[in-house]
Amino acid sequence: MRLKSLFLIVFLTASTRSFSQVYNYPATGLFTPETMEVIKAENTPQYLKLFLSVENRISGGSFCADKNIFVILPDGSRLKMQNSAGIPRCPDTYRFKNIGEKLSFALTFPGVKKDVKWFDVIEDCNDNCFRIYGILLDNDLTARINKALSLVDEKQPDRAIEAYKNLLDNLDQSYAGISSSLYNDLITLLAGKGYNAQASEWYKKLQSSDL
């Protein structure tokens, strides 16, 4: 009986680990405030944990987390935050000591299914609420998006344009949460290069995509 119990514990532990998924610096869509960053998302059957940071840009700045923070899944269902770490709950606040200081914190929610490709995080409050749209749960796609962004940073807009086109041509509706941001980036790049006809064409694709 003791051996059987030990086997069950080992089996359950291994099963939990096998379903654990970690996403370092996942790609995201739009977010506010603009100084927020998703450092890591860790998803297991028991919980989804987000590691975030926010940078202070003003003198005397402060930050807190409302008790009403939700993960919004692609089907519209909401998962309420279970707990937080490293950040005060409003109305208590963390007061930044200087401009440029970063506050790192973690938020924990119920776990999401393995086939979920993206989700939003919404702070449901009255003032200065944070929102992060299209947090991507796909390491391969995040790497491809980062490659496109690096081409922009390297001032290679034509190669970046081709990378964005390739990304969008190969995404299906299950990635709707991130697609609109990619469309916006591509249209901005095309307009910036003076490719107005192409920018108009991709804008029409965005308008007809139901995103």
PDB file of C-alpha atoms in Angstrom, residues 3-206:
ATOM      1  CA  LEU A   3       4.482   1.701  -2.548  1.00  0.00           C
ATOM      2  CA  LYS A   4       1.197   2.268  -4.320  1.00  0.00           C
ATOM      3  CA  SER A   5       0.720   5.614  -2.515  1.00  0.00           C
ATOM      4  CA  LEU A   6       4.266   6.665  -3.345  1.00  0.00           C
ATOM      5  CA  PHE A   7       3.716   5.786  -7.019  1.00  0.00           C
ATOM      6  CA  LEU A   8       0.519   7.862  -7.066  1.00  0.00           C
ATOM      7  CA  ILE A   9       2.299  10.897  -5.592  1.00  0.00           C
ATOM      8  CA  VAL A  10       5.132  10.629  -8.109  1.00  0.00           C
ATOM      9  CA  PHE A  11       2.656  10.155 -10.979  1.00  0.00           C
ATOM     10  CA  LEU A  12       0.573  13.186  -9.975  1.00  0.00           C
ATOM     11  CA  THR A  13       3.694  15.340  -9.545  1.00  0.00           C
ATOM     12  CA  ALA A  14       5.026  14.319 -12.953  1.00  0.00           C
ATOM     13  CA  SER A  15       1.633  14.939 -14.559  1.00  0.00           C
ATOM     14  CA  THR A  16       1.461  18.445 -13.121  1.00  0.00           C
ATOM     15  CA  ARG A  17       4.953  19.238 -14.382  1.00  0.00           C
ATOM     16  CA  SER A  18       4.178  17.866 -17.832  1.00  0.00           C
ATOM     17  CA  PHE A  19       1.285  20.309 -18.181  1.00  0.00           C
ATOM     18  CA  SER A  20       3.297  23.280 -16.929  1.00  0.00           C
ATOM     19  CA  GLN A  21       3.944  25.826 -19.670  1.00  0.00           C
ATOM     20  CA  VAL A  22       6.320  28.771 -19.285  1.00  0.00           C
ATOM     21  CA  TYR A  23       6.423  31.777 -21.632  1.00  0.00           C
ATOM     22  CA  ASN A  24       9.289  34.220 -21.114  1.00  0.00           C
ATOM     23  CA  TYR A  25       8.584  37.758 -22.335  1.00  0.00           C
ATOM     24  CA  PRO A  26       5.528  36.713 -24.361  1.00  0.00           C
ATOM     25  CA  ALA A  27       4.457  38.961 -27.206  1.00  0.00           C
ATOM     26  CA  THR A  28       1.514  41.224 -26.426  1.00  0.00           C
ATOM     27  CA  GLY A  29      -0.840  43.521 -28.259  1.00  0.00           C
ATOM     28  CA  LEU A  30      -1.730  46.976 -26.948  1.00  0.00           C
ATOM     29  CA  PHE A  31      -1.373  47.832 -23.270  1.00  0.00           C
ATOM     30  CA  THR A  32      -1.669  50.712 -20.823  1.00  0.00           C
ATOM     31  CA  PRO A  33       0.248  52.205 -19.140  1.00  0.00           C
ATOM     32  CA  GLU A  34       2.889  52.047 -21.850  1.00  0.00           C
ATOM     33  CA  THR A  35       5.638  51.274 -19.320  1.00  0.00           C
ATOM     34  CA  MET A  36       4.142  47.918 -18.321  1.00  0.00           C
ATOM     35  CA  GLU A  37       5.940  44.734 -19.326  1.00  0.00           C
ATOM     36  CA  VAL A  38       4.999  41.057 -19.165  1.00  0.00           C
ATOM     37  CA  ILE A  39       8.140  39.290 -17.972  1.00  0.00           C
ATOM     38  CA  LYS A  40       6.778  35.763 -17.784  1.00  0.00           C
ATOM     39  CA  ALA A  41       3.547  33.760 -17.908  1.00  0.00           C
ATOM     40  CA  GLU A  42       3.437  30.372 -16.201  1.00  0.00           C
ATOM     41  CA  ASN A  43       0.391  28.172 -16.844  1.00  0.00           C
ATOM     42  CA  THR A  44      -0.439  24.916 -15.027  1.00  0.00           C
ATOM     43  CA  PRO A  45      -3.735  23.079 -14.459  1.00  0.00           C
ATOM     44  CA  GLN A  46      -3.903  24.720 -11.027  1.00  0.00           C
ATOM     45  CA  TYR A  47      -2.950  28.308 -11.780  1.00  0.00           C
ATOM     46  CA  LEU A  48      -1.878  30.929 -14.309  1.00  0.00           C
ATOM     47  CA  LYS A  49       0.793  33.217 -12.853  1.00  0.00           C
ATOM     48  CA  LEU A  50       1.866  36.445 -14.516  1.00  0.00           C
ATOM     49  CA  PHE A  51       5.118  38.185 -13.655  1.00  0.00           C
ATOM     50  CA  LEU A  52       4.877  41.881 -14.549  1.00  0.00           C
ATOM     51  CA  SER A  53       6.755  45.117 -14.118  1.00  0.00           C
ATOM     52  CA  VAL A  54       5.883  48.773 -14.458  1.00  0.00           C
ATOM     53  CA  GLU A  55       8.286  51.699 -14.760  1.00  0.00           C
ATOM     54  CA  ASN A  56       7.634  55.049 -13.124  1.00  0.00           C
ATOM     55  CA  ARG A  57       7.849  58.056 -15.442  1.00  0.00           C
ATOM     56  CA  ILE A  58       6.659  60.895 -13.175  1.00  0.00           C
ATOM     57  CA  SER A  59       7.828  62.577  -9.973  1.00  0.00           C
ATOM     58  CA  GLY A  60       5.883  61.279  -6.977  1.00  0.00           C
ATOM     59  CA  GLY A  61       4.357  58.390  -8.946  1.00  0.00           C
ATOM     60  CA  SER A  62       2.539  55.522  -7.262  1.00  0.00           C
ATOM     61  CA  PHE A  63       0.968  52.210  -8.245  1.00  0.00           C
ATOM     62  CA  CYS A  64      -1.372  49.598  -6.792  1.00  0.00           C
ATOM     63  CA  ALA A  65      -3.446  46.606  -7.843  1.00  0.00           C
ATOM     64  CA  ASP A  66      -7.225  46.635  -7.539  1.00  0.00           C
ATOM     65  CA  LYS A  67      -8.857  43.507  -6.146  1.00  0.00           C
ATOM     66  CA  ASN A  68     -10.880  43.241  -9.356  1.00  0.00           C
ATOM     67  CA  ILE A  69      -8.357  42.090 -11.943  1.00  0.00           C
ATOM     68  CA  PHE A  70      -9.479  39.573 -14.547  1.00  0.00           C
ATOM     69  CA  VAL A  71      -8.066  37.381 -17.277  1.00  0.00           C
ATOM     70  CA  ILE A  72     -10.394  37.603 -20.276  1.00  0.00           C
ATOM     71  CA  LEU A  73     -10.279  34.485 -22.453  1.00  0.00           C
ATOM     72  CA  PRO A  74     -10.972  34.432 -26.221  1.00  0.00           C
ATOM     73  CA  ASP A  75     -14.520  33.156 -25.615  1.00  0.00           C
ATOM     74  CA  GLY A  76     -15.229  36.137 -23.343  1.00  0.00           C
ATOM     75  CA  SER A  77     -15.173  34.230 -20.061  1.00  0.00           C
ATOM     76  CA  ARG A  78     -13.486  35.930 -17.098  1.00  0.00           C
ATOM     77  CA  LEU A  79     -11.118  34.494 -14.501  1.00  0.00           C
ATOM     78  CA  LYS A  80     -10.745  36.612 -11.364  1.00  0.00           C
ATOM     79  CA  MET A  81      -7.355  37.162  -9.772  1.00  0.00           C
ATOM     80  CA  GLN A  82      -6.778  34.841  -6.805  1.00  0.00           C
ATOM     81  CA  ASN A  83      -3.830  36.632  -5.222  1.00  0.00           C
ATOM     82  CA  SER A  84      -0.981  39.048  -5.853  1.00  0.00           C
ATOM     83  CA  ALA A  85       2.592  39.429  -4.640  1.00  0.00           C
ATOM     84  CA  GLY A  86       4.983  42.369  -4.597  1.00  0.00           C
ATOM     85  CA  ILE A  87       2.320  45.042  -5.060  1.00  0.00           C
ATOM     86  CA  PRO A  88      -0.101  46.720  -2.599  1.00  0.00           C
ATOM     87  CA  ARG A  89      -3.830  46.256  -2.975  1.00  0.00           C
ATOM     88  CA  CYS A  90      -5.636  49.527  -3.618  1.00  0.00           C
ATOM     89  CA  PRO A  91      -6.316  51.850  -1.815  1.00  0.00           C
ATOM     90  CA  ASP A  92      -2.827  51.134  -0.402  1.00  0.00           C
ATOM     91  CA  THR A  93      -0.161  52.198  -2.901  1.00  0.00           C
ATOM     92  CA  TYR A  94       3.506  51.702  -3.664  1.00  0.00           C
ATOM     93  CA  ARG A  95       5.200  55.101  -3.902  1.00  0.00           C
ATOM     94  CA  PHE A  96       8.111  55.210  -6.325  1.00  0.00           C
ATOM     95  CA  LYS A  97      11.312  56.745  -5.004  1.00  0.00           C
ATOM     96  CA  ASN A  98      12.447  58.178  -8.329  1.00  0.00           C
ATOM     97  CA  ILE A  99      11.721  58.434 -12.040  1.00  0.00           C
ATOM     98  CA  GLY A 100      12.822  55.302 -13.877  1.00  0.00           C
ATOM     99  CA  GLU A 101      12.281  52.972 -10.920  1.00  0.00           C
ATOM    100  CA  LYS A 102      10.607  49.677 -11.792  1.00  0.00           C
ATOM    101  CA  LEU A 103       8.152  47.740  -9.653  1.00  0.00           C
ATOM    102  CA  SER A 104       8.047  43.987 -10.268  1.00  0.00           C
ATOM    103  CA  PHE A 105       5.046  41.977  -9.098  1.00  0.00           C
ATOM    104  CA  ALA A 106       3.058  38.816  -9.749  1.00  0.00           C
ATOM    105  CA  LEU A 107      -0.649  38.076 -10.229  1.00  0.00           C
ATOM    106  CA  THR A 108      -2.166  34.617  -9.921  1.00  0.00           C
ATOM    107  CA  PHE A 109      -5.355  33.389 -11.626  1.00  0.00           C
ATOM    108  CA  PRO A 110      -6.956  29.979 -12.195  1.00  0.00           C
ATOM    109  CA  GLY A 111      -5.127  27.954 -14.841  1.00  0.00           C
ATOM    110  CA  VAL A 112      -6.282  28.068 -18.472  1.00  0.00           C
ATOM    111  CA  LYS A 113      -6.571  25.189 -20.928  1.00  0.00           C
ATOM    112  CA  LYS A 114      -3.533  24.230 -22.973  1.00  0.00           C
ATOM    113  CA  ASP A 115      -5.226  25.116 -26.258  1.00  0.00           C
ATOM    114  CA  VAL A 116      -5.756  28.784 -25.269  1.00  0.00           C
ATOM    115  CA  LYS A 117      -3.502  30.859 -27.558  1.00  0.00           C
ATOM    116  CA  TRP A 118      -3.911  34.293 -25.955  1.00  0.00           C
ATOM    117  CA  PHE A 119      -5.803  36.266 -23.330  1.00  0.00           C
ATOM    118  CA  ASP A 120      -6.272  39.811 -22.035  1.00  0.00           C
ATOM    119  CA  VAL A 121      -5.736  41.125 -18.503  1.00  0.00           C
ATOM    120  CA  ILE A 122      -8.085  43.869 -17.350  1.00  0.00           C
ATOM    121  CA  GLU A 123      -8.002  45.820 -14.091  1.00  0.00           C
ATOM    122  CA  ASP A 124     -11.656  46.698 -13.456  1.00  0.00           C
ATOM    123  CA  CYS A 125     -11.453  49.919 -11.452  1.00  0.00           C
ATOM    124  CA  ASN A 126     -12.380  53.608 -11.593  1.00  0.00           C
ATOM    125  CA  ASP A 127      -9.093  55.425 -12.232  1.00  0.00           C
ATOM    126  CA  ASN A 128      -5.721  54.739 -13.905  1.00  0.00           C
ATOM    127  CA  CYS A 129      -6.575  51.081 -14.517  1.00  0.00           C
ATOM    128  CA  PHE A 130      -4.064  48.918 -16.362  1.00  0.00           C
ATOM    129  CA  ARG A 131      -4.944  46.747 -19.345  1.00  0.00           C
ATOM    130  CA  ILE A 132      -2.861  44.303 -21.354  1.00  0.00           C
ATOM    131  CA  TYR A 133      -4.360  42.934 -24.552  1.00  0.00           C
ATOM    132  CA  GLY A 134      -3.304  39.846 -26.461  1.00  0.00           C
ATOM    133  CA  ILE A 135      -0.800  38.137 -24.156  1.00  0.00           C
ATOM    134  CA  LEU A 136       0.453  35.355 -26.415  1.00  0.00           C
ATOM    135  CA  LEU A 137       0.846  31.778 -25.202  1.00  0.00           C
ATOM    136  CA  ASP A 138       2.982  30.561 -28.096  1.00  0.00           C
ATOM    137  CA  ASN A 139       6.771  30.693 -27.739  1.00  0.00           C
ATOM    138  CA  ASP A 140       7.453  30.008 -31.436  1.00  0.00           C
ATOM    139  CA  LEU A 141       5.167  32.794 -32.618  1.00  0.00           C
ATOM    140  CA  THR A 142       6.599  35.176 -30.009  1.00  0.00           C
ATOM    141  CA  ALA A 143      10.080  34.481 -31.420  1.00  0.00           C
ATOM    142  CA  ARG A 144       8.879  35.265 -34.965  1.00  0.00           C
ATOM    143  CA  ILE A 145       7.226  38.490 -33.817  1.00  0.00           C
ATOM    144  CA  ASN A 146      10.399  39.492 -31.972  1.00  0.00           C
ATOM    145  CA  LYS A 147      12.375  38.884 -35.162  1.00  0.00           C
ATOM    146  CA  ALA A 148      10.066  41.250 -37.067  1.00  0.00           C
ATOM    147  CA  LEU A 149      10.425  43.866 -34.323  1.00  0.00           C
ATOM    148  CA  SER A 150      14.212  43.523 -34.380  1.00  0.00           C
ATOM    149  CA  LEU A 151      14.188  44.307 -38.105  1.00  0.00           C
ATOM    150  CA  VAL A 152      12.313  47.516 -37.316  1.00  0.00           C
ATOM    151  CA  ASP A 153      14.872  48.404 -34.625  1.00  0.00           C
ATOM    152  CA  GLU A 154      17.684  47.669 -37.091  1.00  0.00           C
ATOM    153  CA  LYS A 155      16.081  50.128 -39.538  1.00  0.00           C
ATOM    154  CA  GLN A 156      15.325  47.477 -42.143  1.00  0.00           C
ATOM    155  CA  PRO A 157      11.686  48.394 -42.840  1.00  0.00           C
ATOM    156  CA  ASP A 158      11.312  46.463 -46.095  1.00  0.00           C
ATOM    157  CA  ARG A 159      12.455  43.214 -44.496  1.00  0.00           C
ATOM    158  CA  ALA A 160      10.247  43.964 -41.482  1.00  0.00           C
ATOM    159  CA  ILE A 161       7.270  44.497 -43.807  1.00  0.00           C
ATOM    160  CA  GLU A 162       7.817  41.084 -45.396  1.00  0.00           C
ATOM    161  CA  ALA A 163       8.148  39.488 -41.953  1.00  0.00           C
ATOM    162  CA  TYR A 164       4.848  41.023 -40.811  1.00  0.00           C
ATOM    163  CA  LYS A 165       3.087  39.963 -44.011  1.00  0.00           C
ATOM    164  CA  ASN A 166       4.331  36.412 -43.515  1.00  0.00           C
ATOM    165  CA  LEU A 167       3.125  36.411 -39.923  1.00  0.00           C
ATOM    166  CA  LEU A 168      -0.371  37.594 -40.818  1.00  0.00           C
ATOM    167  CA  ASP A 169      -0.697  35.289 -43.817  1.00  0.00           C
ATOM    168  CA  ASN A 170      -0.122  32.301 -41.534  1.00  0.00           C
ATOM    169  CA  LEU A 171      -2.339  33.211 -38.573  1.00  0.00           C
ATOM    170  CA  ASP A 172      -5.838  31.837 -38.146  1.00  0.00           C
ATOM    171  CA  GLN A 173      -8.764  33.190 -36.120  1.00  0.00           C
ATOM    172  CA  SER A 174      -7.512  31.523 -32.937  1.00  0.00           C
ATOM    173  CA  TYR A 175      -4.847  34.264 -32.756  1.00  0.00           C
ATOM    174  CA  ALA A 176      -7.312  37.144 -33.074  1.00  0.00           C
ATOM    175  CA  GLY A 177      -6.092  38.751 -29.851  1.00  0.00           C
ATOM    176  CA  ILE A 178      -2.635  39.449 -31.272  1.00  0.00           C
ATOM    177  CA  SER A 179      -3.502  39.826 -34.973  1.00  0.00           C
ATOM    178  CA  SER A 180      -4.958  43.338 -34.730  1.00  0.00           C
ATOM    179  CA  SER A 181      -1.723  44.634 -33.215  1.00  0.00           C
ATOM    180  CA  LEU A 182       0.299  43.012 -36.026  1.00  0.00           C
ATOM    181  CA  TYR A 183      -1.996  44.589 -38.618  1.00  0.00           C
ATOM    182  CA  ASN A 184      -1.493  48.008 -37.046  1.00  0.00           C
ATOM    183  CA  ASP A 185       2.288  47.595 -37.028  1.00  0.00           C
ATOM    184  CA  LEU A 186       2.323  46.516 -40.673  1.00  0.00           C
ATOM    185  CA  ILE A 187       0.062  49.353 -41.830  1.00  0.00           C
ATOM    186  CA  THR A 188       2.237  51.865 -39.960  1.00  0.00           C
ATOM    187  CA  LEU A 189       5.379  50.473 -41.605  1.00  0.00           C
ATOM    188  CA  LEU A 190       3.813  50.571 -45.075  1.00  0.00           C
ATOM    189  CA  ALA A 191       2.586  54.142 -44.636  1.00  0.00           C
ATOM    190  CA  GLY A 192       5.962  55.196 -43.261  1.00  0.00           C
ATOM    191  CA  LYS A 193       7.658  53.922 -46.428  1.00  0.00           C
ATOM    192  CA  GLY A 194       5.111  55.649 -48.637  1.00  0.00           C
ATOM    193  CA  TYR A 195       3.534  52.368 -49.775  1.00  0.00           C
ATOM    194  CA  ASN A 196       0.093  53.910 -49.470  1.00  0.00           C
ATOM    195  CA  ALA A 197      -1.698  51.513 -51.827  1.00  0.00           C
ATOM    196  CA  GLN A 198      -0.434  48.514 -49.859  1.00  0.00           C
ATOM    197  CA  ALA A 199      -1.277  50.222 -46.561  1.00  0.00           C
ATOM    198  CA  SER A 200      -4.832  50.755 -47.819  1.00  0.00           C
ATOM    199  CA  GLU A 201      -5.070  47.127 -48.945  1.00  0.00           C
ATOM    200  CA  TRP A 202      -3.997  45.784 -45.555  1.00  0.00           C
ATOM    201  CA  TYR A 203      -6.306  48.231 -43.788  1.00  0.00           C
ATOM    202  CA  LYS A 204      -9.202  46.799 -45.760  1.00  0.00           C
ATOM    203  CA  LYS A 205      -8.103  43.288 -44.754  1.00  0.00           C
ATOM    204  CA  LEU A 206      -8.122  44.397 -41.131  1.00  0.00           C
TER     205      LEU A 206
END
